[in-house]
Short mmCIF file of C-alpha atoms and ligand atoms in Angstrom, two decimals:
data_model
loop_
_atom_site.label_atom_id
_atom_site.label_comp_id
_atom_site.label_asym_id
_atom_site.label_seq_id
_atom_site.Cartn_x
_atom_site.Cartn_y
_atom_site.Cartn_z
CA MET A 113 18.39 6.68 2.23
CA ILE A 114 17.05 3.11 1.93
CA GLU A 115 19.09 -0.06 2.33
CA ILE A 116 17.53 -3.51 2.09
CA LYS A 117 19.62 -6.63 2.62
CA ASP A 118 18.49 -10.19 1.97
CA LEU A 119 14.86 -9.40 2.65
CA HIS A 120 12.43 -12.31 2.97
CA LYS A 121 8.69 -12.20 3.51
CA SER A 122 6.10 -14.97 3.68
CA TYR A 123 2.38 -14.88 4.32
CA LYS A 124 1.04 -17.63 6.52
CA MET A 125 -2.35 -19.03 5.71
CA GLY A 126 -3.37 -21.84 7.99
CA ASN A 127 -0.76 -24.55 7.62
CA ASN A 128 0.50 -23.12 4.37
CA SER A 129 3.00 -20.37 3.83
CA LEU A 130 3.44 -18.28 0.70
CA HIS A 131 7.02 -17.14 0.23
CA VAL A 132 6.54 -13.77 -1.54
CA LEU A 133 9.92 -12.00 -1.24
CA LYS A 134 12.92 -14.32 -1.49
CA GLY A 135 16.07 -12.38 -0.82
CA ILE A 136 15.76 -8.78 -2.00
CA ASN A 137 18.86 -6.56 -1.97
CA PHE A 138 18.82 -2.95 -3.00
CA THR A 139 19.69 0.55 -1.98
CA VAL A 140 18.07 3.83 -2.88
CA ASP A 141 20.03 7.07 -2.66
CA ASP A 142 18.72 10.52 -1.85
CA GLY A 143 16.90 12.10 -4.77
CA GLU A 144 16.24 8.93 -6.76
CA LEU A 145 13.01 8.28 -8.66
CA VAL A 146 12.58 4.51 -8.81
CA ALA A 147 9.92 2.40 -10.52
CA ILE A 148 9.24 -1.05 -9.10
CA MET A 149 7.80 -3.21 -11.87
CA GLY A 150 6.57 -6.76 -12.12
CA SER A 151 3.46 -8.71 -13.00
CA SER A 152 0.48 -8.92 -10.70
CA GLY A 153 1.29 -10.99 -7.61
CA SER A 154 5.05 -10.55 -7.94
CA GLY A 155 5.30 -8.90 -4.52
CA LYS A 156 5.50 -5.21 -5.46
CA SER A 157 2.98 -4.02 -2.89
CA THR A 158 4.43 -6.32 -0.25
CA LEU A 159 7.85 -4.73 -0.79
CA LEU A 160 6.46 -1.19 -0.79
CA ASN A 161 4.47 -1.88 2.39
CA ILE A 162 7.59 -3.13 4.15
CA LEU A 163 9.53 -0.07 2.97
CA GLY A 164 6.62 2.05 4.21
CA MET A 165 6.59 0.32 7.59
CA LEU A 166 3.02 -0.80 7.02
CA ASP A 167 4.20 -4.41 7.21
CA VAL A 168 7.16 -6.17 8.80
CA LEU A 169 9.88 -8.31 7.22
CA ASP A 170 10.60 -11.90 8.29
CA GLU A 171 14.32 -11.99 7.56
CA GLY A 172 16.98 -9.55 6.47
CA THR A 173 17.60 -5.93 7.34
CA TYR A 174 16.02 -2.62 6.44
CA THR A 175 17.77 0.65 7.19
CA LEU A 176 15.95 3.93 6.57
CA ASP A 177 17.95 7.16 6.77
CA GLY A 178 20.54 5.34 8.90
CA VAL A 179 17.97 3.90 11.31
CA PRO A 180 17.54 0.10 11.50
CA ILE A 181 13.82 -0.61 11.16
CA LYS A 182 13.32 -3.65 13.31
CA ASP A 183 11.37 -4.71 16.35
CA MET A 184 9.78 -1.30 16.77
CA ASN A 185 6.60 -1.08 18.78
CA GLU A 186 3.57 0.34 16.99
CA THR A 187 3.91 3.80 18.60
CA LYS A 188 7.52 4.14 17.54
CA ALA A 189 6.75 2.78 14.07
CA ALA A 190 3.92 5.30 13.69
CA GLN A 191 6.27 8.12 14.69
CA TYR A 192 8.82 7.04 12.08
CA ARG A 193 6.14 6.66 9.45
CA ASN A 194 4.84 10.17 10.05
CA LYS A 195 8.30 11.65 10.10
CA PHE A 196 9.94 9.81 7.21
CA LEU A 197 7.31 8.53 4.81
CA GLY A 198 4.54 9.82 2.60
CA PHE A 199 2.10 7.47 0.87
CA VAL A 200 0.06 7.67 -2.30
CA PHE A 201 -2.33 4.87 -3.26
CA GLN A 202 -4.11 3.84 -6.45
CA SER A 203 -7.49 4.49 -4.85
CA PHE A 204 -6.45 7.92 -3.45
CA ASN A 205 -7.69 7.08 0.09
CA LEU A 206 -9.07 10.55 0.73
CA ILE A 207 -11.61 11.07 3.49
CA ASN A 208 -14.92 11.67 1.75
CA TYR A 209 -16.51 14.03 4.25
CA LYS A 210 -13.44 16.27 4.52
CA THR A 211 -12.56 19.01 2.05
CA ALA A 212 -9.40 18.92 -0.05
CA ALA A 213 -7.70 21.31 2.39
CA GLU A 214 -8.79 19.26 5.42
CA ASN A 215 -7.47 16.09 3.81
CA VAL A 216 -4.10 17.72 3.15
CA ALA A 217 -3.98 19.10 6.71
CA LEU A 218 -4.68 15.74 8.37
CA PRO A 219 -1.09 14.41 8.63
CA LEU A 220 -0.09 17.75 10.14
CA TYR A 221 -2.69 17.25 12.82
CA TYR A 222 -0.99 13.97 13.73
CA GLN A 223 2.32 15.84 13.82
CA LYS A 224 0.67 18.16 16.36
CA VAL A 225 0.99 21.21 14.12
CA GLY A 226 -1.31 24.01 15.28
CA ARG A 227 -4.59 24.76 13.51
CA LYS A 228 -3.60 28.02 11.82
CA GLU A 229 -0.32 26.62 10.54
CA ARG A 230 -2.12 23.52 9.28
CA GLU A 231 -4.45 25.70 7.21
CA ILE A 232 -1.59 27.75 5.79
CA LYS A 233 0.44 24.66 4.89
CA ALA A 234 -2.53 22.84 3.41
CA LEU A 235 -3.15 25.77 1.04
CA LYS A 236 0.53 26.00 0.20
CA TYR A 237 0.69 22.34 -0.82
CA LEU A 238 -2.62 22.49 -2.67
CA GLU A 239 -1.22 25.44 -4.60
CA GLN A 240 1.87 23.40 -5.48
CA VAL A 241 -0.30 20.75 -7.07
CA GLY A 242 -2.39 23.40 -8.85
CA LEU A 243 -5.53 23.00 -6.77
CA LYS A 244 -5.68 26.03 -4.50
CA GLU A 245 -9.06 27.00 -5.94
CA TRP A 246 -10.40 23.59 -4.97
CA ALA A 247 -9.44 23.80 -1.30
CA GLY A 248 -13.05 23.91 -0.05
CA HIS A 249 -14.33 21.12 -2.28
CA LEU A 250 -15.11 17.56 -1.22
CA PRO A 251 -13.40 14.61 -2.96
CA SER A 252 -16.72 13.72 -4.66
CA GLU A 253 -16.54 17.07 -6.48
CA LEU A 254 -13.07 16.36 -7.90
CA SER A 255 -11.94 14.34 -10.93
CA GLY A 256 -9.72 11.29 -10.47
CA GLY A 257 -6.61 13.23 -11.43
CA GLN A 258 -7.50 16.02 -9.02
CA LYS A 259 -8.08 13.52 -6.21
CA GLN A 260 -4.65 12.00 -6.80
CA ARG A 261 -3.09 15.47 -6.76
CA VAL A 262 -4.79 16.15 -3.42
CA ALA A 263 -3.42 12.82 -2.15
CA ILE A 264 0.07 13.84 -3.31
CA ALA A 265 -0.30 17.23 -1.60
CA ARG A 266 -1.35 15.41 1.58
CA ALA A 267 1.69 13.13 1.40
CA MET A 268 4.05 16.06 0.78
CA ALA A 269 2.56 18.32 3.46
CA ALA A 270 4.23 16.25 6.17
CA GLU A 271 7.58 16.84 4.39
CA PRO A 272 8.57 13.18 4.24
CA LYS A 273 12.06 11.99 3.35
CA VAL A 274 10.64 9.40 0.99
CA LEU A 275 7.43 9.35 -1.04
CA LEU A 276 6.03 5.86 -1.72
CA ALA A 277 3.34 5.44 -4.36
CA ASP A 278 1.56 2.15 -5.09
CA GLU A 279 0.18 2.27 -8.65
CA PRO A 280 -0.58 6.01 -8.36
CA THR A 281 -1.82 6.12 -11.96
CA GLY A 282 -3.56 2.73 -11.89
CA ALA A 283 -7.05 4.23 -11.76
CA LEU A 284 -6.41 7.06 -14.24
CA ASP A 285 -6.57 7.40 -18.04
CA SER A 286 -3.31 8.01 -19.94
CA LYS A 287 -3.56 11.79 -20.20
CA THR A 288 -4.38 12.17 -16.50
CA SER A 289 -1.64 9.65 -15.63
CA TYR A 290 0.93 11.80 -17.42
CA GLU A 291 -0.29 14.90 -15.56
CA VAL A 292 0.21 13.07 -12.27
CA MET A 293 3.65 11.86 -13.42
CA ASP A 294 4.55 15.42 -14.43
CA LEU A 295 3.80 16.45 -10.85
CA ILE A 296 5.78 13.52 -9.42
CA GLN A 297 8.76 14.40 -11.63
CA LYS A 298 8.64 18.02 -10.45
CA ILE A 299 8.58 16.89 -6.82
CA ASN A 300 11.59 14.67 -7.57
CA ASP A 301 13.34 17.55 -9.39
CA ALA A 302 13.10 19.47 -6.10
CA GLY A 303 15.22 16.73 -4.49
CA ASN A 304 12.66 14.35 -3.01
CA THR A 305 13.26 10.59 -3.07
CA ILE A 306 10.35 8.73 -4.66
CA LEU A 307 9.50 5.04 -5.24
CA ILE A 308 6.61 4.12 -7.49
CA VAL A 309 5.06 0.70 -8.00
CA THR A 310 3.64 0.34 -11.49
CA HIS A 311 3.02 -2.30 -14.13
CA GLU A 312 2.75 0.28 -16.90
CA PRO A 313 5.97 0.53 -18.97
CA ASP A 314 5.26 4.12 -20.09
CA ILE A 315 4.97 5.22 -16.44
CA ALA A 316 8.15 3.34 -15.46
CA LYS A 317 10.06 5.11 -18.27
CA MET A 318 9.25 8.42 -16.58
CA CYS A 319 11.34 7.33 -13.59
CA LYS A 320 15.16 7.36 -13.45
CA ARG A 321 15.62 3.71 -12.51
CA ILE A 322 13.57 0.56 -13.01
CA VAL A 323 13.70 -2.39 -10.63
CA HIS A 324 12.05 -5.53 -12.04
CA LEU A 325 10.60 -8.06 -9.61
CA LYS A 326 9.80 -11.61 -10.63
CA ASP A 327 8.88 -14.55 -8.43
CA GLY A 328 10.09 -12.73 -5.33
CA VAL A 329 13.53 -11.66 -6.55
CA ILE A 330 14.95 -8.68 -8.44
CA ILE A 331 15.76 -9.88 -11.95
CA GLU A 332 16.87 -6.51 -13.32
CA ASP A 333 17.83 -3.13 -11.88
CA GLU A 334 18.62 -0.48 -14.48
CA LYS A 335 19.25 3.26 -14.53
CA ILE A 336 17.46 4.90 -17.46
CA ASN A 337 17.18 8.21 -19.25
CA GLN A 338 13.93 9.62 -17.94
CA VAL A 339 11.10 10.44 -20.36
CA ARG A 340 9.61 13.76 -19.31
CA ALA A 341 5.85 13.61 -18.75
CA SER A 342 5.61 17.29 -19.70
CA SER A 343 6.26 16.30 -23.32
CA TYR A 344 2.81 14.64 -23.23
CA VAL A 345 1.05 17.35 -21.21
CA GLN A 346 0.24 20.86 -22.32
P1 ADP B 180 1.69 -7.19 -6.41
O1 ADP B 180 1.54 -5.89 -5.71
O2 ADP B 180 2.98 -7.32 -7.18
O3 ADP B 180 0.52 -7.51 -7.29
P2 ADP B 180 1.44 -8.35 -3.76
O4 ADP B 180 2.65 -7.92 -3.03
O5 ADP B 180 0.17 -7.63 -3.49
O6 ADP B 180 1.75 -8.36 -5.33
O7 ADP B 180 1.17 -9.90 -3.49
C1 ADP B 180 2.14 -10.90 -3.67
C2 ADP B 180 1.53 -12.26 -3.31
O8 ADP B 180 1.24 -12.30 -1.92
C3 ADP B 180 0.22 -12.55 -4.04
O9 ADP B 180 0.19 -13.92 -4.35
C4 ADP B 180 -0.82 -12.20 -3.01
O10 ADP B 180 -1.98 -12.95 -3.20
C5 ADP B 180 -0.14 -12.54 -1.70
N1 ADP B 180 -0.56 -11.68 -0.57
C6 ADP B 180 -0.48 -10.32 -0.53
N2 ADP B 180 -0.91 -9.86 0.65
C7 ADP B 180 -1.27 -10.94 1.38
C8 ADP B 180 -1.79 -11.13 2.70
N3 ADP B 180 -2.01 -10.08 3.51
N4 ADP B 180 -2.04 -12.38 3.10
C9 ADP B 180 -1.81 -13.43 2.30
N5 ADP B 180 -1.32 -13.34 1.05
C10 ADP B 180 -1.04 -12.11 0.59
MG1 MG B 181 0.07 -4.42 -5.75
#
């Protein structure tokens, strides 16, 4: 699904350049649930943003579902993003003046799905995250955990090949974090490929593989026996 070879990325600041990713190699197969770990500043978000086509690499190759991601114009990149990738962020990034259902329906609008079908799908995905009753509510009326579940429903509504989540539990307490991880595990159980950036070991243990980043390189890449979040959630 994902193949990264000898990936390098630097940020230029004036005359200086900060070499953030220094030769990353890894592949992710269909159906994996991968945690990307590392201390603050180790390049986790930079890597996820490149995988998510929100940023471009300097050197190396990136192949997504057999397609080389390189030198694409913004229109083409946006098409691929919409078709292949779903995003979840620490800060939810919901639109405040739109209801839960409208937020979930938004990516479908960009996919040119008709209005009626958008409404049906939005409710379907809200139901899958246990929030059908909250469809007409604004983000300000939802708890943090509920907001993140709406954000996950929004990401899934476009039926992406890969779900990318940057510290999805970073703004949540432990109990709510485990509820969100329970949902993420269920989405992965259904066959979806998911990558999560986290610096919380208990969250990483709920994935099936942990990739450790340090100083711009992968220092460890291990398959693990997944801890089920449901054992912490009633
Ligand atoms: P992490 O997500 O692991 O905390 P990041 O990928 O956000 O790390 O950042 C890695 C390094 O790159 C940090 O030193 C950060 O300050 C720097 N950095 C990130 N984004 C930018 C940017 N847009 N411009 C300049 N420096 C950046
Ligand atoms: Mg980050």
